[in-house]
Amino acid sequence: MTKFLNKKSCFIGKNVKIGKNVVIYENNHIEGSCQIGDNVTLLPGNFIVDSNICDDTILHASVIEKSEIKSGAFIGPYARIRPGSVIEKECKVGNYVEIKNSNIGANSKISHLAYVGDSDIGENCNIGCGVIFANYNGKEKNRCKVGNHVFIGSNSNIIAPVIIEDDSYICAGTTVTNKVNSGDFVIGRARQENKENKANKYW
């Protein structure tokens, strides 16, 4: 049985299939060929089109288009999953994250303020705040591949096409342009330089 908290505020298209024990909060819009699995919770404000939302997932105030969200994933608030994406089991895609035409492996976390475009991310990865997968060079789109158990620190730029192998660690603020081998520790940023008593020229 589906439980609506405010059915009048929701739109459910005629081709939408909803499983058992689904809870739908106010202001949800679901259209096209959608499958909502069992034990799904749709918190307020989702817009879902032509997508498969598997069992035991939680979505909050997010846009899901022509994609698949596997069981146990948590999406939102304010995430956008663009067409061609697959979010695997137990993933977290959080605040203001955009995923485009990408595969995110099981148990990986992209918690806030990141863009992943045209990429394949492995299992048990952590993508930090402000990470950008730069998939477009002005003429063509390119793809990135990230292995399993990879840490990518905040404000890193991953310039496609590039491969980052298993168990590697990318330090915050690094720009990655070359292949990263398994187990590598990668840092690519300018060393901090303090100039004493020079700040007053800017005040």
PDB file of C-alpha atoms in Angstrom:
ATOM      1  CA  MET A   1       0.000   0.000   0.000  1.00  0.00           C
ATOM      2  CA  THR A   2       1.243   3.491  -0.888  1.00  0.00           C
ATOM      3  CA  LYS A   3       1.020   6.140   1.811  1.00  0.00           C
ATOM      4  CA  PHE A   4       0.561   9.716   0.581  1.00  0.00           C
ATOM      5  CA  LEU A   5       1.033  12.485   3.118  1.00  0.00           C
ATOM      6  CA  ASN A   6      -0.675  14.984   0.815  1.00  0.00           C
ATOM      7  CA  LYS A   7      -1.902  13.321  -2.358  1.00  0.00           C
ATOM      8  CA  LYS A   8      -3.417  16.501  -3.785  1.00  0.00           C
ATOM      9  CA  SER A   9       0.034  18.103  -3.990  1.00  0.00           C
ATOM     10  CA  CYS A  10       1.523  15.185  -5.985  1.00  0.00           C
ATOM     11  CA  PHE A  11       1.388  14.214  -9.658  1.00  0.00           C
ATOM     12  CA  ILE A  12       1.719  10.526 -10.523  1.00  0.00           C
ATOM     13  CA  GLY A  13       1.665   9.686 -14.255  1.00  0.00           C
ATOM     14  CA  LYS A  14      -0.470   6.894 -15.633  1.00  0.00           C
ATOM     15  CA  ASN A  15       2.556   4.764 -16.582  1.00  0.00           C
ATOM     16  CA  VAL A  16       4.161   4.925 -13.148  1.00  0.00           C
ATOM     17  CA  LYS A  17       4.335   1.635 -11.229  1.00  0.00           C
ATOM     18  CA  ILE A  18       4.661   1.826  -7.459  1.00  0.00           C
ATOM     19  CA  GLY A  19       5.666  -1.058  -5.180  1.00  0.00           C
ATOM     20  CA  LYS A  20       4.678  -1.949  -1.635  1.00  0.00           C
ATOM     21  CA  ASN A  21       5.118   0.138   1.527  1.00  0.00           C
ATOM     22  CA  VAL A  22       6.055   3.315  -0.347  1.00  0.00           C
ATOM     23  CA  VAL A  23       5.770   6.642   1.487  1.00  0.00           C
ATOM     24  CA  ILE A  24       5.286   9.735  -0.692  1.00  0.00           C
ATOM     25  CA  TYR A  25       5.478  13.147   0.929  1.00  0.00           C
ATOM     26  CA  GLU A  26       4.008  16.326  -0.509  1.00  0.00           C
ATOM     27  CA  ASN A  27       5.108  17.968  -3.777  1.00  0.00           C
ATOM     28  CA  ASN A  28       6.390  14.903  -5.602  1.00  0.00           C
ATOM     29  CA  HIS A  29       6.064  14.758  -9.398  1.00  0.00           C
ATOM     30  CA  ILE A  30       6.562  11.372 -11.114  1.00  0.00           C
ATOM     31  CA  GLU A  31       5.967  10.976 -14.841  1.00  0.00           C
ATOM     32  CA  GLY A  32       6.776   8.802 -17.829  1.00  0.00           C
ATOM     33  CA  SER A  33       7.812   5.171 -17.574  1.00  0.00           C
ATOM     34  CA  CYS A  34       8.842   4.988 -13.913  1.00  0.00           C
ATOM     35  CA  GLN A  35       9.173   2.025 -11.582  1.00  0.00           C
ATOM     36  CA  ILE A  36       9.173   2.767  -7.845  1.00  0.00           C
ATOM     37  CA  GLY A  37      10.272  -0.269  -5.803  1.00  0.00           C
ATOM     38  CA  ASP A  38       9.225  -1.506  -2.380  1.00  0.00           C
ATOM     39  CA  ASN A  39       9.902   0.413   0.847  1.00  0.00           C
ATOM     40  CA  VAL A  40      10.878   3.593  -0.975  1.00  0.00           C
ATOM     41  CA  THR A  41      10.562   6.953   0.784  1.00  0.00           C
ATOM     42  CA  LEU A  42      10.048  10.009  -1.395  1.00  0.00           C
ATOM     43  CA  LEU A  43      10.592  13.008   0.842  1.00  0.00           C
ATOM     44  CA  PRO A  44       9.193  16.380  -0.320  1.00  0.00           C
ATOM     45  CA  GLY A  45      10.005  17.963  -3.646  1.00  0.00           C
ATOM     46  CA  ASN A  46      11.239  15.256  -6.032  1.00  0.00           C
ATOM     47  CA  PHE A  47      10.832  15.377  -9.828  1.00  0.00           C
ATOM     48  CA  ILE A  48      11.273  11.906 -11.363  1.00  0.00           C
ATOM     49  CA  VAL A  49      11.033  11.108 -15.083  1.00  0.00           C
ATOM     50  CA  ASP A  50      11.438   7.753 -16.912  1.00  0.00           C
ATOM     51  CA  SER A  51      13.530   6.273 -14.102  1.00  0.00           C
ATOM     52  CA  ASN A  52      13.832   3.107 -12.025  1.00  0.00           C
ATOM     53  CA  ILE A  53      13.911   3.720  -8.279  1.00  0.00           C
ATOM     54  CA  CYS A  54      14.775   0.429  -6.574  1.00  0.00           C
ATOM     55  CA  ASP A  55      13.795  -0.916  -3.153  1.00  0.00           C
ATOM     56  CA  ASP A  56      14.685   0.795   0.138  1.00  0.00           C
ATOM     57  CA  THR A  57      15.860   4.066  -1.393  1.00  0.00           C
ATOM     58  CA  ILE A  58      15.288   7.555  -0.010  1.00  0.00           C
ATOM     59  CA  LEU A  59      14.993  10.587  -2.290  1.00  0.00           C
ATOM     60  CA  HIS A  60      14.721  14.173  -1.090  1.00  0.00           C
ATOM     61  CA  ALA A  61      14.027  17.278  -3.197  1.00  0.00           C
ATOM     62  CA  SER A  62      15.942  15.990  -6.223  1.00  0.00           C
ATOM     63  CA  VAL A  63      15.612  15.632  -9.995  1.00  0.00           C
ATOM     64  CA  ILE A  64      16.020  12.155 -11.483  1.00  0.00           C
ATOM     65  CA  GLU A  65      15.879  11.825 -15.297  1.00  0.00           C
ATOM     66  CA  LYS A  66      16.134   8.580 -17.304  1.00  0.00           C
ATOM     67  CA  SER A  67      18.357   6.941 -14.705  1.00  0.00           C
ATOM     68  CA  GLU A  68      18.424   4.077 -12.229  1.00  0.00           C
ATOM     69  CA  ILE A  69      18.798   4.346  -8.475  1.00  0.00           C
ATOM     70  CA  LYS A  70      19.701   0.970  -6.937  1.00  0.00           C
ATOM     71  CA  SER A  71      18.526  -0.331  -3.572  1.00  0.00           C
ATOM     72  CA  GLY A  72      19.448   1.448  -0.366  1.00  0.00           C
ATOM     73  CA  ALA A  73      20.744   4.622  -2.009  1.00  0.00           C
ATOM     74  CA  PHE A  74      20.119   8.060  -0.498  1.00  0.00           C
ATOM     75  CA  ILE A  75      19.707  10.946  -2.944  1.00  0.00           C
ATOM     76  CA  GLY A  76      19.497  14.629  -2.035  1.00  0.00           C
ATOM     77  CA  PRO A  77      18.485  17.073  -0.983  1.00  0.00           C
ATOM     78  CA  TYR A  78      18.869  19.123  -4.161  1.00  0.00           C
ATOM     79  CA  ALA A  79      20.743  16.560  -6.246  1.00  0.00           C
ATOM     80  CA  ARG A  80      20.322  16.227  -9.999  1.00  0.00           C
ATOM     81  CA  ILE A  81      20.741  12.845 -11.670  1.00  0.00           C
ATOM     82  CA  ARG A  82      20.807  13.416 -15.425  1.00  0.00           C
ATOM     83  CA  PRO A  83      20.025  10.864 -18.165  1.00  0.00           C
ATOM     84  CA  GLY A  84      22.108   7.731 -18.544  1.00  0.00           C
ATOM     85  CA  SER A  85      23.219   7.459 -14.913  1.00  0.00           C
ATOM     86  CA  VAL A  86      23.223   4.433 -12.621  1.00  0.00           C
ATOM     87  CA  ILE A  87      23.627   4.930  -8.889  1.00  0.00           C
ATOM     88  CA  GLU A  88      24.480   1.580  -7.321  1.00  0.00           C
ATOM     89  CA  LYS A  89      23.464   0.093  -3.963  1.00  0.00           C
ATOM     90  CA  GLU A  90      23.932   2.030  -0.729  1.00  0.00           C
ATOM     91  CA  CYS A  91      25.368   5.117  -2.443  1.00  0.00           C
ATOM     92  CA  LYS A  92      24.950   8.610  -1.121  1.00  0.00           C
ATOM     93  CA  VAL A  93      24.531  11.480  -3.582  1.00  0.00           C
ATOM     94  CA  GLY A  94      24.006  14.588  -1.512  1.00  0.00           C
ATOM     95  CA  ASN A  95      23.401  18.319  -1.538  1.00  0.00           C
ATOM     96  CA  TYR A  96      23.852  20.089  -4.873  1.00  0.00           C
ATOM     97  CA  VAL A  97      25.565  17.171  -6.595  1.00  0.00           C
ATOM     98  CA  GLU A  98      25.057  16.728 -10.338  1.00  0.00           C
ATOM     99  CA  ILE A  99      25.608  13.346 -12.010  1.00  0.00           C
ATOM    100  CA  LYS A 100      25.477  13.095 -15.812  1.00  0.00           C
ATOM    101  CA  ASN A 101      25.740   9.886 -17.890  1.00  0.00           C
ATOM    102  CA  SER A 102      27.805   8.212 -15.183  1.00  0.00           C
ATOM    103  CA  ASN A 103      27.961   5.009 -13.140  1.00  0.00           C
ATOM    104  CA  ILE A 104      28.536   5.320  -9.407  1.00  0.00           C
ATOM    105  CA  GLY A 105      29.662   2.104  -7.690  1.00  0.00           C
ATOM    106  CA  ALA A 106      28.164   0.550  -4.575  1.00  0.00           C
ATOM    107  CA  ASN A 107      28.767   2.274  -1.225  1.00  0.00           C
ATOM    108  CA  SER A 108      30.387   5.311  -2.812  1.00  0.00           C
ATOM    109  CA  LYS A 109      29.698   8.780  -1.429  1.00  0.00           C
ATOM    110  CA  ILE A 110      29.426  12.104  -3.229  1.00  0.00           C
ATOM    111  CA  SER A 111      28.015  14.135  -0.403  1.00  0.00           C
ATOM    112  CA  HIS A 112      27.942  17.734  -1.604  1.00  0.00           C
ATOM    113  CA  LEU A 113      28.697  20.348  -4.253  1.00  0.00           C
ATOM    114  CA  ALA A 114      30.297  18.143  -6.915  1.00  0.00           C
ATOM    115  CA  TYR A 115      29.907  17.445 -10.638  1.00  0.00           C
ATOM    116  CA  VAL A 116      30.472  13.992 -12.127  1.00  0.00           C
ATOM    117  CA  GLY A 117      30.016  13.864 -15.897  1.00  0.00           C
ATOM    118  CA  ASP A 118      30.688  10.959 -18.293  1.00  0.00           C
ATOM    119  CA  SER A 119      32.515   8.914 -15.665  1.00  0.00           C
ATOM    120  CA  ASP A 120      32.626   5.449 -14.136  1.00  0.00           C
ATOM    121  CA  ILE A 121      33.252   5.500 -10.389  1.00  0.00           C
ATOM    122  CA  GLY A 122      34.065   2.257  -8.582  1.00  0.00           C
ATOM    123  CA  GLU A 123      32.887   0.926  -5.238  1.00  0.00           C
ATOM    124  CA  ASN A 124      33.607   2.428  -1.801  1.00  0.00           C
ATOM    125  CA  CYS A 125      34.886   5.719  -3.178  1.00  0.00           C
ATOM    126  CA  ASN A 126      34.680   9.134  -1.534  1.00  0.00           C
ATOM    127  CA  ILE A 127      34.314  12.170  -3.788  1.00  0.00           C
ATOM    128  CA  GLY A 128      34.896  15.339  -1.748  1.00  0.00           C
ATOM    129  CA  CYS A 129      33.135  18.689  -1.733  1.00  0.00           C
ATOM    130  CA  GLY A 130      33.708  20.768  -4.850  1.00  0.00           C
ATOM    131  CA  VAL A 131      35.226  17.992  -6.984  1.00  0.00           C
ATOM    132  CA  ILE A 132      34.736  18.520 -10.715  1.00  0.00           C
ATOM    133  CA  PHE A 133      35.065  15.869 -13.399  1.00  0.00           C
ATOM    134  CA  ALA A 134      35.895  18.100 -16.368  1.00  0.00           C
ATOM    135  CA  ASN A 135      34.480  16.050 -19.233  1.00  0.00           C
ATOM    136  CA  TYR A 136      34.327  18.694 -21.991  1.00  0.00           C
ATOM    137  CA  ASN A 137      37.335  20.310 -23.651  1.00  0.00           C
ATOM    138  CA  GLY A 138      35.362  22.708 -25.839  1.00  0.00           C
ATOM    139  CA  LYS A 139      35.105  20.331 -28.794  1.00  0.00           C
ATOM    140  CA  GLU A 140      34.284  16.863 -27.465  1.00  0.00           C
ATOM    141  CA  LYS A 141      33.200  14.950 -24.377  1.00  0.00           C
ATOM    142  CA  ASN A 142      35.641  12.516 -22.803  1.00  0.00           C
ATOM    143  CA  ARG A 143      35.230   9.868 -20.122  1.00  0.00           C
ATOM    144  CA  CYS A 144      36.989   9.203 -16.806  1.00  0.00           C
ATOM    145  CA  LYS A 145      37.366   5.880 -15.002  1.00  0.00           C
ATOM    146  CA  VAL A 146      37.903   5.646 -11.248  1.00  0.00           C
ATOM    147  CA  GLY A 147      38.623   2.307  -9.557  1.00  0.00           C
ATOM    148  CA  ASN A 148      37.516   0.963  -6.193  1.00  0.00           C
ATOM    149  CA  HIS A 149      38.325   2.464  -2.787  1.00  0.00           C
ATOM    150  CA  VAL A 150      39.571   5.786  -4.145  1.00  0.00           C
ATOM    151  CA  PHE A 151      39.601   9.014  -2.128  1.00  0.00           C
ATOM    152  CA  ILE A 152      39.336  12.270  -4.097  1.00  0.00           C
ATOM    153  CA  GLY A 153      39.799  15.296  -1.837  1.00  0.00           C
ATOM    154  CA  SER A 154      37.805  18.500  -1.889  1.00  0.00           C
ATOM    155  CA  ASN A 155      38.175  20.954  -4.783  1.00  0.00           C
ATOM    156  CA  SER A 156      40.062  18.516  -6.990  1.00  0.00           C
ATOM    157  CA  ASN A 157      39.700  18.684 -10.763  1.00  0.00           C
ATOM    158  CA  ILE A 158      39.702  15.450 -12.755  1.00  0.00           C
ATOM    159  CA  ILE A 159      40.440  16.296 -16.384  1.00  0.00           C
ATOM    160  CA  ALA A 160      39.050  13.742 -18.841  1.00  0.00           C
ATOM    161  CA  PRO A 161      40.095  11.413 -20.271  1.00  0.00           C
ATOM    162  CA  VAL A 162      41.952   9.972 -17.289  1.00  0.00           C
ATOM    163  CA  ILE A 163      42.137   6.701 -15.346  1.00  0.00           C
ATOM    164  CA  ILE A 164      42.477   6.573 -11.557  1.00  0.00           C
ATOM    165  CA  GLU A 165      43.186   3.048 -10.361  1.00  0.00           C
ATOM    166  CA  ASP A 166      42.153   1.243  -7.143  1.00  0.00           C
ATOM    167  CA  ASP A 167      43.213   2.299  -3.634  1.00  0.00           C
ATOM    168  CA  SER A 168      44.654   5.653  -4.674  1.00  0.00           C
ATOM    169  CA  TYR A 169      44.433   8.928  -2.751  1.00  0.00           C
ATOM    170  CA  ILE A 170      44.023  12.329  -4.407  1.00  0.00           C
ATOM    171  CA  CYS A 171      44.803  15.242  -2.084  1.00  0.00           C
ATOM    172  CA  ALA A 172      42.449  18.203  -1.812  1.00  0.00           C
ATOM    173  CA  GLY A 173      43.039  20.891  -4.419  1.00  0.00           C
ATOM    174  CA  THR A 174      44.800  18.609  -6.909  1.00  0.00           C
ATOM    175  CA  THR A 175      44.281  18.762 -10.667  1.00  0.00           C
ATOM    176  CA  VAL A 176      44.630  15.299 -12.199  1.00  0.00           C
ATOM    177  CA  THR A 177      45.601  15.156 -15.875  1.00  0.00           C
ATOM    178  CA  ASN A 178      47.570  11.884 -16.035  1.00  0.00           C
ATOM    179  CA  LYS A 179      46.898   8.273 -15.122  1.00  0.00           C
ATOM    180  CA  VAL A 180      47.013   7.435 -11.421  1.00  0.00           C
ATOM    181  CA  ASN A 181      48.286   3.942 -10.656  1.00  0.00           C
ATOM    182  CA  SER A 182      46.921   1.671  -7.953  1.00  0.00           C
ATOM    183  CA  GLY A 183      47.940   2.795  -4.470  1.00  0.00           C
ATOM    184  CA  ASP A 184      49.373   6.152  -5.575  1.00  0.00           C
ATOM    185  CA  PHE A 185      49.275   9.220  -3.333  1.00  0.00           C
ATOM    186  CA  VAL A 186      48.728  12.250  -5.595  1.00  0.00           C
ATOM    187  CA  ILE A 187      49.199  15.921  -4.775  1.00  0.00           C
ATOM    188  CA  GLY A 188      49.317  18.683  -7.391  1.00  0.00           C
ATOM    189  CA  ARG A 189      48.975  22.173  -5.996  1.00  0.00           C
ATOM    190  CA  ALA A 190      51.229  25.190  -5.492  1.00  0.00           C
ATOM    191  CA  ARG A 191      53.073  25.379  -2.172  1.00  0.00           C
ATOM    192  CA  GLN A 192      51.749  28.065   0.166  1.00  0.00           C
ATOM    193  CA  GLU A 193      53.934  31.172   0.346  1.00  0.00           C
ATOM    194  CA  ASN A 194      53.448  33.691   3.169  1.00  0.00           C
ATOM    195  CA  LYS A 195      54.719  37.250   2.575  1.00  0.00           C
ATOM    196  CA  GLU A 196      55.070  39.004   5.894  1.00  0.00           C
ATOM    197  CA  ASN A 197      53.354  42.338   6.439  1.00  0.00           C
ATOM    198  CA  LYS A 198      52.121  42.577   2.847  1.00  0.00           C
ATOM    199  CA  ALA A 199      48.389  42.282   3.531  1.00  0.00           C
ATOM    200  CA  ASN A 200      48.005  45.994   4.297  1.00  0.00           C
ATOM    201  CA  LYS A 201      48.364  46.898   0.626  1.00  0.00           C
ATOM    202  CA  TYR A 202      44.989  45.257  -0.021  1.00  0.00           C
ATOM    203  CA  TRP A 203      43.124  47.101   2.752  1.00  0.00           C
TER     204      TRP A 203
END
